[in-house]
Amino acid sequence: MIVERYDLDIDEVTSTNYAPSTIAILAWGKGMHSYLSEMEALGTPILDEDGLPMKMGVYVQ
């Protein structure tokens, strides 16, 4: 989901030498948290594989 949302190159971000900056990681996490919260508030939550609304981990919330 993050790859699509931020139009990242899947080959680049999955390569063994890829090391995004701390700022990028924090921005992606906060941005995804905001997006998931917005979708839930609009009544169209993004669902995880288990059918429950997707949530970010405790370190992003």
CSV table of N, CA, C and O in Angstrom, one decimal:
chain,number,residue,atom,x,y,z
A,1,MET,N,0.8,-1.2,0.0
A,1,MET,CA,0.0,0.0,0.0
A,1,MET,C,0.9,1.3,0.0
A,1,MET,O,0.5,2.2,-0.7
A,2,ILE,N,1.9,1.3,0.8
A,2,ILE,CA,2.8,2.5,0.8
A,2,ILE,C,3.5,2.7,-0.5
A,2,ILE,O,3.6,3.8,-1.0
A,3,VAL,N,3.9,1.6,-1.2
A,3,VAL,CA,4.5,1.7,-2.5
A,3,VAL,C,3.6,2.4,-3.5
A,3,VAL,O,4.0,3.3,-4.2
A,4,GLU,N,2.3,2.0,-3.5
A,4,GLU,CA,1.4,2.6,-4.4
A,4,GLU,C,1.0,4.1,-4.0
A,4,GLU,O,1.0,5.0,-4.9
A,5,ARG,N,0.8,4.3,-2.8
A,5,ARG,CA,0.5,5.6,-2.3
A,5,ARG,C,1.5,6.6,-2.6
A,5,ARG,O,1.2,7.8,-2.9
A,6,TYR,N,2.8,6.3,-2.4
A,6,TYR,CA,3.9,7.2,-2.6
A,6,TYR,C,4.6,7.0,-3.9
A,6,TYR,O,5.7,7.6,-4.2
A,7,ASP,N,4.0,6.2,-4.8
A,7,ASP,CA,4.6,5.9,-6.1
A,7,ASP,C,6.1,5.6,-6.1
A,7,ASP,O,6.9,6.1,-6.8
A,8,LEU,N,6.4,4.6,-5.2
A,8,LEU,CA,7.8,4.2,-5.0
A,8,LEU,C,8.1,3.1,-6.0
A,8,LEU,O,7.2,2.3,-6.4
A,9,ASP,N,9.3,2.9,-6.3
A,9,ASP,CA,9.8,1.9,-7.2
A,9,ASP,C,10.0,0.6,-6.4
A,9,ASP,O,10.9,0.6,-5.6
A,10,ILE,N,9.2,-0.4,-6.6
A,10,ILE,CA,9.3,-1.6,-5.8
A,10,ILE,C,10.6,-2.3,-5.9
A,10,ILE,O,11.1,-2.8,-4.9
A,11,ASP,N,11.3,-2.3,-7.0
A,11,ASP,CA,12.6,-2.9,-7.2
A,11,ASP,C,13.6,-2.1,-6.3
A,11,ASP,O,14.5,-2.7,-5.7
A,12,GLU,N,13.5,-0.8,-6.3
A,12,GLU,CA,14.4,0.0,-5.5
A,12,GLU,C,14.2,-0.2,-4.0
A,12,GLU,O,15.2,-0.5,-3.2
A,13,VAL,N,13.0,-0.1,-3.5
A,13,VAL,CA,12.7,-0.2,-2.1
A,13,VAL,C,12.9,-1.6,-1.5
A,13,VAL,O,13.0,-1.8,-0.3
A,14,THR,N,12.9,-2.6,-2.4
A,14,THR,CA,13.2,-4.0,-1.9
A,14,THR,C,14.6,-4.5,-2.1
A,14,THR,O,14.9,-5.6,-1.8
A,15,SER,N,15.4,-3.6,-2.7
A,15,SER,CA,16.8,-4.0,-2.9
A,15,SER,C,17.6,-4.0,-1.6
A,15,SER,O,17.2,-3.3,-0.6
A,16,THR,N,18.6,-4.8,-1.5
A,16,THR,CA,19.3,-5.0,-0.2
A,16,THR,C,20.1,-3.8,0.2
A,16,THR,O,20.3,-3.6,1.4
A,17,ASN,N,20.4,-2.9,-0.7
A,17,ASN,CA,21.2,-1.7,-0.3
A,17,ASN,C,20.3,-0.5,-0.1
A,17,ASN,O,20.8,0.6,0.1
A,18,TYR,N,19.0,-0.6,-0.2
A,18,TYR,CA,18.1,0.5,0.0
A,18,TYR,C,18.0,1.0,1.4
A,18,TYR,O,17.7,0.1,2.3
A,19,ALA,N,18.2,2.2,1.7
A,19,ALA,CA,18.2,2.8,3.0
A,19,ALA,C,17.6,4.1,3.0
A,19,ALA,O,18.3,5.1,2.9
A,20,PRO,N,16.2,4.2,3.1
A,20,PRO,CA,15.6,5.5,3.1
A,20,PRO,C,16.0,6.3,4.3
A,20,PRO,O,16.4,5.8,5.4
A,21,SER,N,15.9,7.6,4.2
A,21,SER,CA,16.2,8.5,5.3
A,21,SER,C,15.2,8.4,6.5
A,21,SER,O,14.1,7.9,6.2
A,22,THR,N,15.6,8.7,7.6
A,22,THR,CA,14.7,8.6,8.8
A,22,THR,C,13.5,9.5,8.6
A,22,THR,O,12.4,9.2,8.9
A,23,ILE,N,13.7,10.7,8.0
A,23,ILE,CA,12.7,11.6,7.7
A,23,ILE,C,11.7,11.0,6.7
A,23,ILE,O,10.4,11.2,6.9
A,24,ALA,N,12.1,10.3,5.7
A,24,ALA,CA,11.2,9.7,4.7
A,24,ALA,C,10.4,8.6,5.4
A,24,ALA,O,9.2,8.5,5.2
A,25,ILE,N,11.0,7.8,6.3
A,25,ILE,CA,10.3,6.8,7.0
A,25,ILE,C,9.2,7.4,7.9
A,25,ILE,O,8.0,6.9,7.9
A,26,LEU,N,9.5,8.4,8.6
A,26,LEU,CA,8.6,9.1,9.5
A,26,LEU,C,7.4,9.7,8.7
A,26,LEU,O,6.3,9.6,9.0
A,27,ALA,N,7.8,10.3,7.6
A,27,ALA,CA,6.8,11.0,6.7
A,27,ALA,C,5.8,9.9,6.1
A,27,ALA,O,4.6,10.1,6.1
A,28,TRP,N,6.4,8.8,5.6
A,28,TRP,CA,5.5,7.8,5.1
A,28,TRP,C,4.6,7.2,6.2
A,28,TRP,O,3.4,7.0,5.9
A,29,GLY,N,5.1,7.0,7.3
A,29,GLY,CA,4.3,6.4,8.4
A,29,GLY,C,3.2,7.4,8.8
A,29,GLY,O,2.0,7.0,9.0
A,30,LYS,N,3.5,8.6,9.1
A,30,LYS,CA,2.5,9.6,9.5
A,30,LYS,C,1.5,9.9,8.3
A,30,LYS,O,0.3,10.0,8.6
A,31,GLY,N,2.0,9.9,7.1
A,31,GLY,CA,1.1,10.1,6.0
A,31,GLY,C,0.1,8.9,5.8
A,31,GLY,O,-1.1,9.1,5.6
A,32,MET,N,0.6,7.7,6.0
A,32,MET,CA,-0.3,6.5,5.9
A,32,MET,C,-1.3,6.6,7.1
A,32,MET,O,-2.5,6.2,6.9
A,33,HIS,N,-0.9,6.9,8.3
A,33,HIS,CA,-1.8,7.0,9.4
A,33,HIS,C,-2.9,8.0,9.1
A,33,HIS,O,-4.1,7.7,9.4
A,34,SER,N,-2.5,9.1,8.6
A,34,SER,CA,-3.5,10.2,8.3
A,34,SER,C,-4.5,9.7,7.2
A,34,SER,O,-5.7,9.9,7.3
A,35,TYR,N,-4.0,9.0,6.2
A,35,TYR,CA,-4.8,8.5,5.1
A,35,TYR,C,-5.8,7.4,5.6
A,35,TYR,O,-7.0,7.5,5.3
A,36,LEU,N,-5.3,6.5,6.4
A,36,LEU,CA,-6.2,5.5,7.0
A,36,LEU,C,-7.2,6.0,7.9
A,36,LEU,O,-8.4,5.6,7.9
A,37,SER,N,-6.9,7.0,8.7
A,37,SER,CA,-7.8,7.7,9.6
A,37,SER,C,-8.9,8.4,8.8
A,37,SER,O,-10.1,8.4,9.1
A,38,GLU,N,-8.5,9.1,7.7
A,38,GLU,CA,-9.4,9.9,6.9
A,38,GLU,C,-10.4,8.9,6.2
A,38,GLU,O,-11.6,9.2,6.2
A,39,MET,N,-9.9,7.8,5.7
A,39,MET,CA,-10.8,6.8,5.0
A,39,MET,C,-11.8,6.2,6.0
A,39,MET,O,-12.9,6.1,5.6
A,40,GLU,N,-11.3,6.0,7.2
A,40,GLU,CA,-12.2,5.4,8.2
A,40,GLU,C,-13.3,6.4,8.6
A,40,GLU,O,-14.5,6.1,8.7
A,41,ALA,N,-12.9,7.7,8.7
A,41,ALA,CA,-13.8,8.8,9.1
A,41,ALA,C,-14.9,9.0,8.0
A,41,ALA,O,-16.0,9.3,8.2
A,42,LEU,N,-14.5,8.7,6.7
A,42,LEU,CA,-15.4,8.9,5.6
A,42,LEU,C,-16.3,7.7,5.4
A,42,LEU,O,-17.2,7.7,4.5
A,43,GLY,N,-16.1,6.6,6.2
A,43,GLY,CA,-16.9,5.5,6.2
A,43,GLY,C,-16.5,4.5,5.1
A,43,GLY,O,-17.2,3.5,4.8
A,44,THR,N,-15.3,4.6,4.6
A,44,THR,CA,-14.7,3.7,3.6
A,44,THR,C,-13.3,3.2,4.1
A,44,THR,O,-12.3,3.6,3.5
A,45,PRO,N,-13.3,2.5,5.2
A,45,PRO,CA,-12.0,2.1,5.8
A,45,PRO,C,-11.3,1.2,4.8
A,45,PRO,O,-11.9,0.4,4.1
A,46,ILE,N,-9.9,1.2,4.9
A,46,ILE,CA,-9.1,0.3,4.1
A,46,ILE,C,-9.0,-0.9,5.0
A,46,ILE,O,-8.6,-0.9,6.1
A,47,LEU,N,-9.3,-2.1,4.4
A,47,LEU,CA,-9.4,-3.3,5.2
A,47,LEU,C,-8.1,-4.1,5.0
A,47,LEU,O,-7.5,-4.2,3.9
A,48,ASP,N,-7.7,-4.7,6.1
A,48,ASP,CA,-6.5,-5.6,6.1
A,48,ASP,C,-6.9,-7.0,5.6
A,48,ASP,O,-8.1,-7.2,5.3
A,49,GLU,N,-6.0,-7.9,5.5
A,49,GLU,CA,-6.3,-9.2,4.9
A,49,GLU,C,-7.3,-10.0,5.8
A,49,GLU,O,-8.0,-10.8,5.3
A,50,ASP,N,-7.4,-9.6,7.1
A,50,ASP,CA,-8.3,-10.3,8.0
A,50,ASP,C,-9.7,-9.7,7.9
A,50,ASP,O,-10.6,-10.1,8.7
A,51,GLY,N,-9.9,-8.6,7.1
A,51,GLY,CA,-11.2,-8.0,6.9
A,51,GLY,C,-11.5,-6.9,7.9
A,51,GLY,O,-12.5,-6.2,7.9
A,52,LEU,N,-10.5,-6.6,8.8
A,52,LEU,CA,-10.6,-5.5,9.8
A,52,LEU,C,-10.0,-4.3,9.3
A,52,LEU,O,-9.1,-4.3,8.4
A,53,PRO,N,-10.4,-3.1,9.7
A,53,PRO,CA,-9.8,-1.9,9.3
A,53,PRO,C,-8.3,-1.9,9.5
A,53,PRO,O,-7.8,-2.2,10.6
A,54,MET,N,-7.5,-1.5,8.6
A,54,MET,CA,-6.1,-1.4,8.7
A,54,MET,C,-5.7,-0.3,9.7
A,54,MET,O,-6.2,0.7,9.7
A,55,LYS,N,-4.7,-0.6,10.5
A,55,LYS,CA,-4.2,0.3,11.5
A,55,LYS,C,-2.7,0.4,11.4
A,55,LYS,O,-2.0,-0.6,11.1
A,56,MET,N,-2.1,1.5,11.7
A,56,MET,CA,-0.7,1.6,11.8
A,56,MET,C,-0.2,1.1,13.1
A,56,MET,O,-1.0,1.0,14.1
A,57,GLY,N,1.1,0.8,13.2
A,57,GLY,CA,1.7,0.3,14.4
A,57,GLY,C,1.7,1.3,15.5
A,57,GLY,O,1.6,2.5,15.2
A,58,VAL,N,2.0,0.9,16.7
A,58,VAL,CA,2.0,1.8,17.9
A,58,VAL,C,3.0,2.9,17.8
A,58,VAL,O,2.8,4.0,18.3
A,59,TYR,N,4.1,2.7,17.1
A,59,TYR,CA,5.1,3.7,17.0
A,59,TYR,C,4.8,4.8,16.0
A,59,TYR,O,5.4,5.9,16.0
A,60,VAL,N,3.7,4.7,15.2
A,60,VAL,CA,3.3,5.7,14.3
A,60,VAL,C,2.0,6.4,14.8
A,60,VAL,O,1.9,7.6,14.6
A,61,GLN,N,1.2,5.7,15.6
A,61,GLN,CA,0.0,6.3,16.1
A,61,GLN,C,0.3,7.4,17.1
A,61,GLN,O,0.3,8.2,17.6
